[in-house]
mmCIF file of C-alpha atoms and ligand atoms in Angstrom:
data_model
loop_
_atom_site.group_PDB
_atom_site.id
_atom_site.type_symbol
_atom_site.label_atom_id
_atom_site.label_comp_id
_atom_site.label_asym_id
_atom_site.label_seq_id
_atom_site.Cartn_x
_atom_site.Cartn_y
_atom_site.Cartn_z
ATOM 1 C CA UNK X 1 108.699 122.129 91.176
ATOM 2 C CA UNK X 2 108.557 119.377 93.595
ATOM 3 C CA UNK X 3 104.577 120.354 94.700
ATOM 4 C CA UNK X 4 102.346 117.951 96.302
ATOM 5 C CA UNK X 5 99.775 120.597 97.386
ATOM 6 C CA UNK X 6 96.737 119.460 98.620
ATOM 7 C CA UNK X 7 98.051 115.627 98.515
ATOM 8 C CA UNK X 8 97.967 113.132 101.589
ATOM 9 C CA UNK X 9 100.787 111.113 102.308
ATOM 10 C CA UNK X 10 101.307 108.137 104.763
ATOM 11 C CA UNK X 11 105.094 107.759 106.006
ATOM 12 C CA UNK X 12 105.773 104.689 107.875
ATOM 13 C CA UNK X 13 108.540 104.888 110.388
ATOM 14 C CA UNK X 14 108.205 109.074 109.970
ATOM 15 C CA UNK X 15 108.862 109.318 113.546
ATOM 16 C CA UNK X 16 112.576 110.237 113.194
ATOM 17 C CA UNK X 17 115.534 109.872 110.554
ATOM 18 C CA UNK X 18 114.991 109.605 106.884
ATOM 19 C CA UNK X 19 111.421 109.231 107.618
ATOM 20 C CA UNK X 20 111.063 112.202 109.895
ATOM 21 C CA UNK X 21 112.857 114.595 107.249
ATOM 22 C CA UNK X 22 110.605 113.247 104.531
ATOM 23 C CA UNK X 23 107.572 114.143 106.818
ATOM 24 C CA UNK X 24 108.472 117.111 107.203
ATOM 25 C CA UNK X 25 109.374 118.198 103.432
ATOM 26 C CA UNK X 26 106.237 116.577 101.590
ATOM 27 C CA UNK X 27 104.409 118.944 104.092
ATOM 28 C CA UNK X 28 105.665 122.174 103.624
ATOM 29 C CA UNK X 29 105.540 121.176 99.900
ATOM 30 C CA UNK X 30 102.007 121.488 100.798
ATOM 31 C CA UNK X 31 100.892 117.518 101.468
ATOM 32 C CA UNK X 32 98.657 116.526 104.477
ATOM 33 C CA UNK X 33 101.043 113.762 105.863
ATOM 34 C CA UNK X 34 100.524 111.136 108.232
ATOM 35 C CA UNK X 35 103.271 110.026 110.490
ATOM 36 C CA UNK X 36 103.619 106.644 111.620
ATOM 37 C CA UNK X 37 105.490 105.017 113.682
ATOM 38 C CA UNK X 38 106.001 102.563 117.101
ATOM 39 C CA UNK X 39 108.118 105.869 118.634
ATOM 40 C CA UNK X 40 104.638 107.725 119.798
ATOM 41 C CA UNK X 41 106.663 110.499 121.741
ATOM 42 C CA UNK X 42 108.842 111.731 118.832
ATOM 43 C CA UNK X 43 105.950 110.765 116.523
ATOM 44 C CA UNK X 44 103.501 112.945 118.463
ATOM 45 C CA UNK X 45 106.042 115.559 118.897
ATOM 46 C CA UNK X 46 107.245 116.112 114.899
ATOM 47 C CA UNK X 47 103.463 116.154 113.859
ATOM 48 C CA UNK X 48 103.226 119.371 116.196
ATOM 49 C CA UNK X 49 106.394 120.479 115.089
ATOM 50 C CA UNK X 50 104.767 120.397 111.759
ATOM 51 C CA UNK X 51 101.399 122.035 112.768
ATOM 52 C CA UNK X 52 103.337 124.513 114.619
ATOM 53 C CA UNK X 53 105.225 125.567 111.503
ATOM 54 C CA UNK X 54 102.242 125.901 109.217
ATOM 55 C CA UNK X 55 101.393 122.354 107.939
ATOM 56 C CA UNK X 56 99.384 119.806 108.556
ATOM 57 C CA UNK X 57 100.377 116.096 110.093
ATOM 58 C CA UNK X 58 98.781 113.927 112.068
ATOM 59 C CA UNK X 59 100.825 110.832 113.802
ATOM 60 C CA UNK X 60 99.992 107.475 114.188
ATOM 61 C CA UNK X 61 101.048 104.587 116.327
ATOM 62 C CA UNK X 62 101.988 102.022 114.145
ATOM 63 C CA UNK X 63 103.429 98.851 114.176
ATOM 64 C CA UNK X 64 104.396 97.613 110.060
ATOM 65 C CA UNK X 65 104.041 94.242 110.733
ATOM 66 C CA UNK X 66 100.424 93.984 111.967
ATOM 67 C CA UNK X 67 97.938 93.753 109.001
ATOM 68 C CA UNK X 68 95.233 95.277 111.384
ATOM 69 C CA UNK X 69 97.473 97.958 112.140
ATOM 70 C CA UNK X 70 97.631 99.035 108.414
ATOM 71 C CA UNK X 71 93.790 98.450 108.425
ATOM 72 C CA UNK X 72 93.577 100.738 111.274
ATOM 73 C CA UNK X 73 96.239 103.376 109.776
ATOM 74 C CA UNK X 74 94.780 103.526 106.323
ATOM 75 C CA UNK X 75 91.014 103.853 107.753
ATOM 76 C CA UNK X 76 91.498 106.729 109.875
ATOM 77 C CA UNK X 77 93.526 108.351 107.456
ATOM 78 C CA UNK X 78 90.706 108.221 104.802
ATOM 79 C CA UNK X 79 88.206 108.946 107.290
ATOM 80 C CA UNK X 80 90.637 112.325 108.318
ATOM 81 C CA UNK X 81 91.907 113.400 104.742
ATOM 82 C CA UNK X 82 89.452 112.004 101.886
ATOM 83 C CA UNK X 83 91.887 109.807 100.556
ATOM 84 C CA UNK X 84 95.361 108.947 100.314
ATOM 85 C CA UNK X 85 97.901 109.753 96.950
ATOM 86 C CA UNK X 86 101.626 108.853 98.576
ATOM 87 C CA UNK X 87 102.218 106.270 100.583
ATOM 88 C CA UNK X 88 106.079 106.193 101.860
ATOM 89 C CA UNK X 89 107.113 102.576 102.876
ATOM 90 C CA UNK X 90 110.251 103.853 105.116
ATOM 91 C CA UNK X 91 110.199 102.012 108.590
ATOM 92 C CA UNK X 92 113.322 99.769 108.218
ATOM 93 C CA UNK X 93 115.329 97.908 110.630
ATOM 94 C CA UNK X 94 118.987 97.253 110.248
ATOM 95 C CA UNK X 95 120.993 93.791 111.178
ATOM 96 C CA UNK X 96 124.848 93.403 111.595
ATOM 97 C CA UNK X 97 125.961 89.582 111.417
ATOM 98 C CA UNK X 98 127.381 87.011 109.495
ATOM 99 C CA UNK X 99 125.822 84.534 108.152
ATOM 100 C CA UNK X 100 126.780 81.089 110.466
ATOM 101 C CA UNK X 101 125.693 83.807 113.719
ATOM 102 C CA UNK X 102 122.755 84.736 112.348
ATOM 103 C CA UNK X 103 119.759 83.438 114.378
ATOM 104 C CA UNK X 104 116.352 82.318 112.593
ATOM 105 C CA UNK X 105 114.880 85.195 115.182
ATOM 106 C CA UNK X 106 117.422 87.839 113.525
ATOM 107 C CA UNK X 107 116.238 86.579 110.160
ATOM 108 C CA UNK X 108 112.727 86.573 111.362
ATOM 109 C CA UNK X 109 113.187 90.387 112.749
ATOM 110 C CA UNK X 110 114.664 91.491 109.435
ATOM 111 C CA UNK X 111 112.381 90.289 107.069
ATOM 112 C CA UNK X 112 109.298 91.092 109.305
ATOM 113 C CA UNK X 113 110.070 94.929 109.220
ATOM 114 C CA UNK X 114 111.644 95.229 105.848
ATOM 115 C CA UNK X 115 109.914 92.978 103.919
ATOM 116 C CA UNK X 116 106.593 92.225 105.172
ATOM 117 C CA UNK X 117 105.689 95.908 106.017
ATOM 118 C CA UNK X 118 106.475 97.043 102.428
ATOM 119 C CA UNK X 119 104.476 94.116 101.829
ATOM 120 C CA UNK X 120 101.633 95.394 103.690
ATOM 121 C CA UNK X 121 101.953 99.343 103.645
ATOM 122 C CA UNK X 122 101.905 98.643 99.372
ATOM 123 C CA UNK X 123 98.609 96.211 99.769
ATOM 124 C CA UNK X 124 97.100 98.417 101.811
ATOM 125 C CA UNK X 125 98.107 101.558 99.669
ATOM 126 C CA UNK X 126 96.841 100.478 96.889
ATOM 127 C CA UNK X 127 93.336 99.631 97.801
ATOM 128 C CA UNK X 128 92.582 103.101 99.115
ATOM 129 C CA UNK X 129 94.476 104.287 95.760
ATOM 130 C CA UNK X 130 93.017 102.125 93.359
ATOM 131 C CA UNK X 131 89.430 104.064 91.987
ATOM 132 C CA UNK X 132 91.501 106.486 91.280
ATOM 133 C CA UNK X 133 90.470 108.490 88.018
ATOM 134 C CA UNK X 134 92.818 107.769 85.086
ATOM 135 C CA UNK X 135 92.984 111.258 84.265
ATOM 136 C CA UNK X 136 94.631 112.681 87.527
ATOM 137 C CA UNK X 137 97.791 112.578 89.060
ATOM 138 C CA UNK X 138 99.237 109.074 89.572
ATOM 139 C CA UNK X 139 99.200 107.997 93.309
ATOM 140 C CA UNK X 140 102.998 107.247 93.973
ATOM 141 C CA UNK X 141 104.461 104.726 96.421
ATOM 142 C CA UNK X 142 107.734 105.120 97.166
ATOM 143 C CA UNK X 143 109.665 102.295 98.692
ATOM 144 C CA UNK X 144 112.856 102.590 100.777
ATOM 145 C CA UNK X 145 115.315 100.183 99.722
ATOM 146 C CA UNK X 146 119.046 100.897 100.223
ATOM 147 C CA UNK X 147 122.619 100.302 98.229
ATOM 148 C CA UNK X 148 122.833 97.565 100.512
ATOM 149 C CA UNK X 149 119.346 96.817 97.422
ATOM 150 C CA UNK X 150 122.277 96.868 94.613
ATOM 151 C CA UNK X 151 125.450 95.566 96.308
ATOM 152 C CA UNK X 152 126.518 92.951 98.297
ATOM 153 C CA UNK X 153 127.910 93.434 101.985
ATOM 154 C CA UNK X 154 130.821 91.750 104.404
ATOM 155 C CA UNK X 155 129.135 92.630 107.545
ATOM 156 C CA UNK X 156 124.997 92.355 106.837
ATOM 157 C CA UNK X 157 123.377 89.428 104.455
ATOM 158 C CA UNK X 158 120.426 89.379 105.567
ATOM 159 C CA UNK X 159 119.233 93.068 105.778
ATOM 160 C CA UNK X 160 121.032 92.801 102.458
ATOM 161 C CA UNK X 161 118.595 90.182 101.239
ATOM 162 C CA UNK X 162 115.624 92.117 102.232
ATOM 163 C CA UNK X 163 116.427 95.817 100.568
ATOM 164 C CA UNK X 164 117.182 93.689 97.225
ATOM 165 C CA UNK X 165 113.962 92.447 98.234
ATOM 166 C CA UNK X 166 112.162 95.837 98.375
ATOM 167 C CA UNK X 167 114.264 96.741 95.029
ATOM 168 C CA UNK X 168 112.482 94.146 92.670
ATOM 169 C CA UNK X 169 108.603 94.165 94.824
ATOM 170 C CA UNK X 170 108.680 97.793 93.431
ATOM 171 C CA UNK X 171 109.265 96.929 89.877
ATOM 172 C CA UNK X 172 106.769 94.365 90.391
ATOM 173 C CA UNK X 173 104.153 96.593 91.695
ATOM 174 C CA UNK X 174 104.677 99.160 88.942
ATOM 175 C CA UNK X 175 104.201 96.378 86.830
ATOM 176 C CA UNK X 176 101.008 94.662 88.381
ATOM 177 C CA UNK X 177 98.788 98.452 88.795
ATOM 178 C CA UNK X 178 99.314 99.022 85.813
ATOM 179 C CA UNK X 179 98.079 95.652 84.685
ATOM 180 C CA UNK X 180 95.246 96.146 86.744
ATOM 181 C CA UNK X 181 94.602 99.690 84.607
ATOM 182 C CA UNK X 182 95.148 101.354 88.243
ATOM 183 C CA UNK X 183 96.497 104.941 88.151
ATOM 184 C CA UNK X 184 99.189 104.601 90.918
ATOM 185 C CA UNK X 185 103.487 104.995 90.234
ATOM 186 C CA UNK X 186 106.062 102.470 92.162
ATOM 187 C CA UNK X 187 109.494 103.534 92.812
ATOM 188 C CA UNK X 188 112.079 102.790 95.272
ATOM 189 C CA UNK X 189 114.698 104.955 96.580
ATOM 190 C CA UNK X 190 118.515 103.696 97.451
ATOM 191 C CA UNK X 191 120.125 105.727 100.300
ATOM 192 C CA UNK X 192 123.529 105.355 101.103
ATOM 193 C CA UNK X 193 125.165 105.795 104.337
ATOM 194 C CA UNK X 194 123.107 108.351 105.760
ATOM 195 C CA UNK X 195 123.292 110.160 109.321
ATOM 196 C CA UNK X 196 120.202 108.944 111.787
ATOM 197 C CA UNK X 197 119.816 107.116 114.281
ATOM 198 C CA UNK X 198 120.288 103.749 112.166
ATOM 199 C CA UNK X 199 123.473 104.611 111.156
ATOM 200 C CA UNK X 200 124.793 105.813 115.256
ATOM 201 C CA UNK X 201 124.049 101.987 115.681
ATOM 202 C CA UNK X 202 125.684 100.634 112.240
ATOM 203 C CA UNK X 203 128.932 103.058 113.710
ATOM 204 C CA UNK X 204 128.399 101.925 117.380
ATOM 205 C CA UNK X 205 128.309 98.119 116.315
ATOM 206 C CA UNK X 206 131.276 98.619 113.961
ATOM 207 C CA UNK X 207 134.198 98.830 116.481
ATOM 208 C CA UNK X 208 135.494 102.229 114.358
ATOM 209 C CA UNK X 209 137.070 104.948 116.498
ATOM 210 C CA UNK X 210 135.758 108.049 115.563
ATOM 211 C CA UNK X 211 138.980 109.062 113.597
ATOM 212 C CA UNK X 212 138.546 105.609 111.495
ATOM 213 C CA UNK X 213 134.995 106.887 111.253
ATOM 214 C CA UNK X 214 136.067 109.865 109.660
ATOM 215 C CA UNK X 215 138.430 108.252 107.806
ATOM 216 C CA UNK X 216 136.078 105.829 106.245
ATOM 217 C CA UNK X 217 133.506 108.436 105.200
ATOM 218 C CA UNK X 218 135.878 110.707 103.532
ATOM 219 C CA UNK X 219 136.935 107.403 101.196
ATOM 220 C CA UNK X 220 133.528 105.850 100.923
ATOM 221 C CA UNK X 221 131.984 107.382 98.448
ATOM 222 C CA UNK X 222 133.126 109.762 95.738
ATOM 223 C CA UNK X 223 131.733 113.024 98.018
ATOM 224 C CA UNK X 224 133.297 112.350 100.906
ATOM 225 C CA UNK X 225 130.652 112.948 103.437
ATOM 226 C CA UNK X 226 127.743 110.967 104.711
ATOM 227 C CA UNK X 227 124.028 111.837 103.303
ATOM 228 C CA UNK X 228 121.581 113.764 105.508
ATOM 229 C CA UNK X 229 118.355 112.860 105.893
ATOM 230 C CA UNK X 230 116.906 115.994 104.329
ATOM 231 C CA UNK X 231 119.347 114.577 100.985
ATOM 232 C CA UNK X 232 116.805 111.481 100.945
ATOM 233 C CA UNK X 233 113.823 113.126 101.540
ATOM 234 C CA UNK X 234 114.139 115.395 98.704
ATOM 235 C CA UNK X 235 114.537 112.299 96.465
ATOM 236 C CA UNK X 236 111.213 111.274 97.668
ATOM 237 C CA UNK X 237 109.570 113.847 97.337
ATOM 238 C CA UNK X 238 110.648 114.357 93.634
ATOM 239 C CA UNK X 239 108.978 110.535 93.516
ATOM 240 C CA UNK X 240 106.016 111.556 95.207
ATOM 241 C CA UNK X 241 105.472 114.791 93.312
ATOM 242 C CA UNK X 242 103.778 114.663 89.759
ATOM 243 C CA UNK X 243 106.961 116.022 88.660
ATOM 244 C CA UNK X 244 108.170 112.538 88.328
ATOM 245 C CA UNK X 245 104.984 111.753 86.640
ATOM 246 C CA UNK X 246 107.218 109.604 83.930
ATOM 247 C CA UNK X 247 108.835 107.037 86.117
ATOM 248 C CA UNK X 248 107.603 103.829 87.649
ATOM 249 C CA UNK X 249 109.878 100.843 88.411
ATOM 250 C CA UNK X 250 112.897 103.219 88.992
ATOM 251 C CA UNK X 251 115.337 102.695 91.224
ATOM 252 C CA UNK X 252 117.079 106.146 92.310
ATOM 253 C CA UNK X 253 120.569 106.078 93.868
ATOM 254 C CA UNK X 254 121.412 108.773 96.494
ATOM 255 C CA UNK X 255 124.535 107.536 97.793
ATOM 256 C CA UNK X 256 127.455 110.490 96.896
ATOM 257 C CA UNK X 257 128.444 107.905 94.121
ATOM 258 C CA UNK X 258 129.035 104.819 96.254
ATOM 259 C CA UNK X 259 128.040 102.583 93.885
ATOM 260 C CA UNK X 260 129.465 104.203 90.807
ATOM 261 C CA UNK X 261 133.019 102.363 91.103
HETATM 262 N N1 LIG I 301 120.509 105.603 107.434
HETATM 263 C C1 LIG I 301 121.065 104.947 106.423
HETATM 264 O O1 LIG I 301 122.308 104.972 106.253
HETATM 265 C C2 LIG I 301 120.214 104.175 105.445
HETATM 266 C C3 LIG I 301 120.813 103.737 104.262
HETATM 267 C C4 LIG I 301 120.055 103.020 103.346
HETATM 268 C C5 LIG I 301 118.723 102.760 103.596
HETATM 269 N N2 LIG I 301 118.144 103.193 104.743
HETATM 270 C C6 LIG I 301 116.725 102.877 104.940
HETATM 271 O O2 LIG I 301 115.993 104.065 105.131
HETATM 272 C C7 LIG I 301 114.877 103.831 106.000
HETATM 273 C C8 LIG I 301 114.922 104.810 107.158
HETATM 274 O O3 LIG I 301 116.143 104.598 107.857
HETATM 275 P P1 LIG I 301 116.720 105.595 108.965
HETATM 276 O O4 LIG I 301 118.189 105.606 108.781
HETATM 277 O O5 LIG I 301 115.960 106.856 109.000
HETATM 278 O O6 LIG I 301 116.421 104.687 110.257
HETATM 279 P P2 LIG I 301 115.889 105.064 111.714
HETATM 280 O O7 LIG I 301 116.132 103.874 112.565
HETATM 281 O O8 LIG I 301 116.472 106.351 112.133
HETATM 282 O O9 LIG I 301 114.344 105.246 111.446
HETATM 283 C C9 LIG I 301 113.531 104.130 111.129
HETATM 284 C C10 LIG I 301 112.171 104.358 111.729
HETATM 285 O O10 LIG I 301 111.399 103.174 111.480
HETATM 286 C C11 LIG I 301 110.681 102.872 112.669
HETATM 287 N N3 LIG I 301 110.317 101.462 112.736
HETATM 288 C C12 LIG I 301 111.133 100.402 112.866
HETATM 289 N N4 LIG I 301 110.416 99.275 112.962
HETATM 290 C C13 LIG I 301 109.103 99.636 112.879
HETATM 291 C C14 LIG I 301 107.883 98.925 112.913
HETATM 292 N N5 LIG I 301 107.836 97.587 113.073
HETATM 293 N N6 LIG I 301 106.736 99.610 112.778
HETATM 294 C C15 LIG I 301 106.752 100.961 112.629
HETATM 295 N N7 LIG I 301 107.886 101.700 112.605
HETATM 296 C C16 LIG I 301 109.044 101.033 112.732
HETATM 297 C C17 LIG I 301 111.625 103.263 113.793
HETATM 298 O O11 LIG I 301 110.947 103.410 115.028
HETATM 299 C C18 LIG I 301 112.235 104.554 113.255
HETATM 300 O O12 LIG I 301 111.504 105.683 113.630
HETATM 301 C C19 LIG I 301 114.989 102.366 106.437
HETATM 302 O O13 LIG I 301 114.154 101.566 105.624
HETATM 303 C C20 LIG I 301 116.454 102.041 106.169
HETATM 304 O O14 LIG I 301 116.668 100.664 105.967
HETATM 305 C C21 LIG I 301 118.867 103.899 105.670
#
């Protein structure tokens, strides 16, 4: 179950977090991934982690907002592997505000990150994905979105506003390939609160003490614990695999039942 031997996978923002885990996992389930991501030290230092251990990664610098960047990133990863059958939109930025504070640059931020690199990463994804034989495996992007995709927040609109974003562009993509008679899957993926080191900052910006911390978690969803990253990155991976070879324009929830009541 859950195999993506011999498969090469892009994951944007795999540098660390949600992004590193899922790295990690779609390459001892036997993918060639490449890491990307503006953090070159830790990038550099999980894709020899990964060699180290068995696998195969390469990393990347990569800024998600550059269209030359993906040009550059999707290029050499071609050149490297052959091809490319997952591409993982992940590299996210996260925004605490209201509304009346909120600066156009905030907004700018925000939607440059989370919006116009899924943009990009899923243009650029699927024209190295798009001769793609009808009779193989799909090639699967999977697209990070968040419960913040599904329900509304007090404390962050706008990042808000992109992840429901990210939630309908990947029904619209599944919709579109196929259209275009291109073999190639679209899902998104809905974390919820999840431990990295995103959610230090959402905790160090909140003005909890660590007991009101606790407290919150154990109440905020229905398992009483934040998600981990390797929680997420087995979601993916299920997405990425052919095992999910059914589903395109899904949305699946890992939150411990946060949005269930
Ligand atoms: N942690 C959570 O609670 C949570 C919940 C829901 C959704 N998410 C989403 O999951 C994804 C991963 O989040 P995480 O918690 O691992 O965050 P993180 O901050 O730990 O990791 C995000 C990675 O994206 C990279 N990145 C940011 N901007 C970039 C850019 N312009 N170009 C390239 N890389 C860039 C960062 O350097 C970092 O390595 C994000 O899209 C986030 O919105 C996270």
């Amino acid at each position: 179950m859950n195999r993506v031997d011999g498969k090469v996978a892009v994951v944007s923002g795999g540098a660390r977090g949600i992004g590193g885990a899922t790295a990690a996992l779609l390459a001892e389930a036997g993918a060639s991934v490449v890491i990307t991501d503006r953090l070159e030290a830790d990038g550099q230092a999980l894709a020899e982690e990964i060699n180290g251990s068995g696998g195969t990664a390469v990393f990347l610098p990569h800024d998600v907002t550059l269209e030359s960047d993906w040009e550059r990133v999707m290029a050499e990863t071609v050149q490297r592997f052959g091809g490319l059958d997952i591409m993982v939109n992940n590299a996210g930025v996260w925004g605490r505000g209201v509304i009346e504070e909120t600066t156009v640059d905030d907004f700018d931020q925000l939607c440059a990150v989370n919006l116009k690199g899924v943009f990009l990463g899923t243009k650029h994804a699927i024209r190295a994905m798009r001769n793609r034989p009808a009779t193989a495996d799909s090639a699967s992007i999977v697209n990070l979105s968040s419960t913040a995709g599904l329900v509304g927040s007090a404390t962050s609109a706008v990042y808000s506003m992109t992840k429901g974003g990210v939630r309908l562009f990947t029904k619209s993509t599944a919709i579109e390939v196929r259209a275009r008679g291109y073999n190639i899957r679209c899902n998104s993926v809905h974390p919820g609160a999840t431990e990295s080191p995103m959610q230090d900052d959402i905790l160090a910006t909140s003005n909890m003490s660590p007991d009101e911390i606790k407290a919150y978690m154990e109440t905020r969803n229905l398992l009483g614990r934040f998600g981990k990253p390797i929680d997420i990155a087995k979601a993916i991976l299920f997405l990425a695999s052919n095992d999910s070879a059914f589903m395109t324009g899904s949305e699946v929830v890992v939150d411990g039942g946060y949005t269930a009541r």
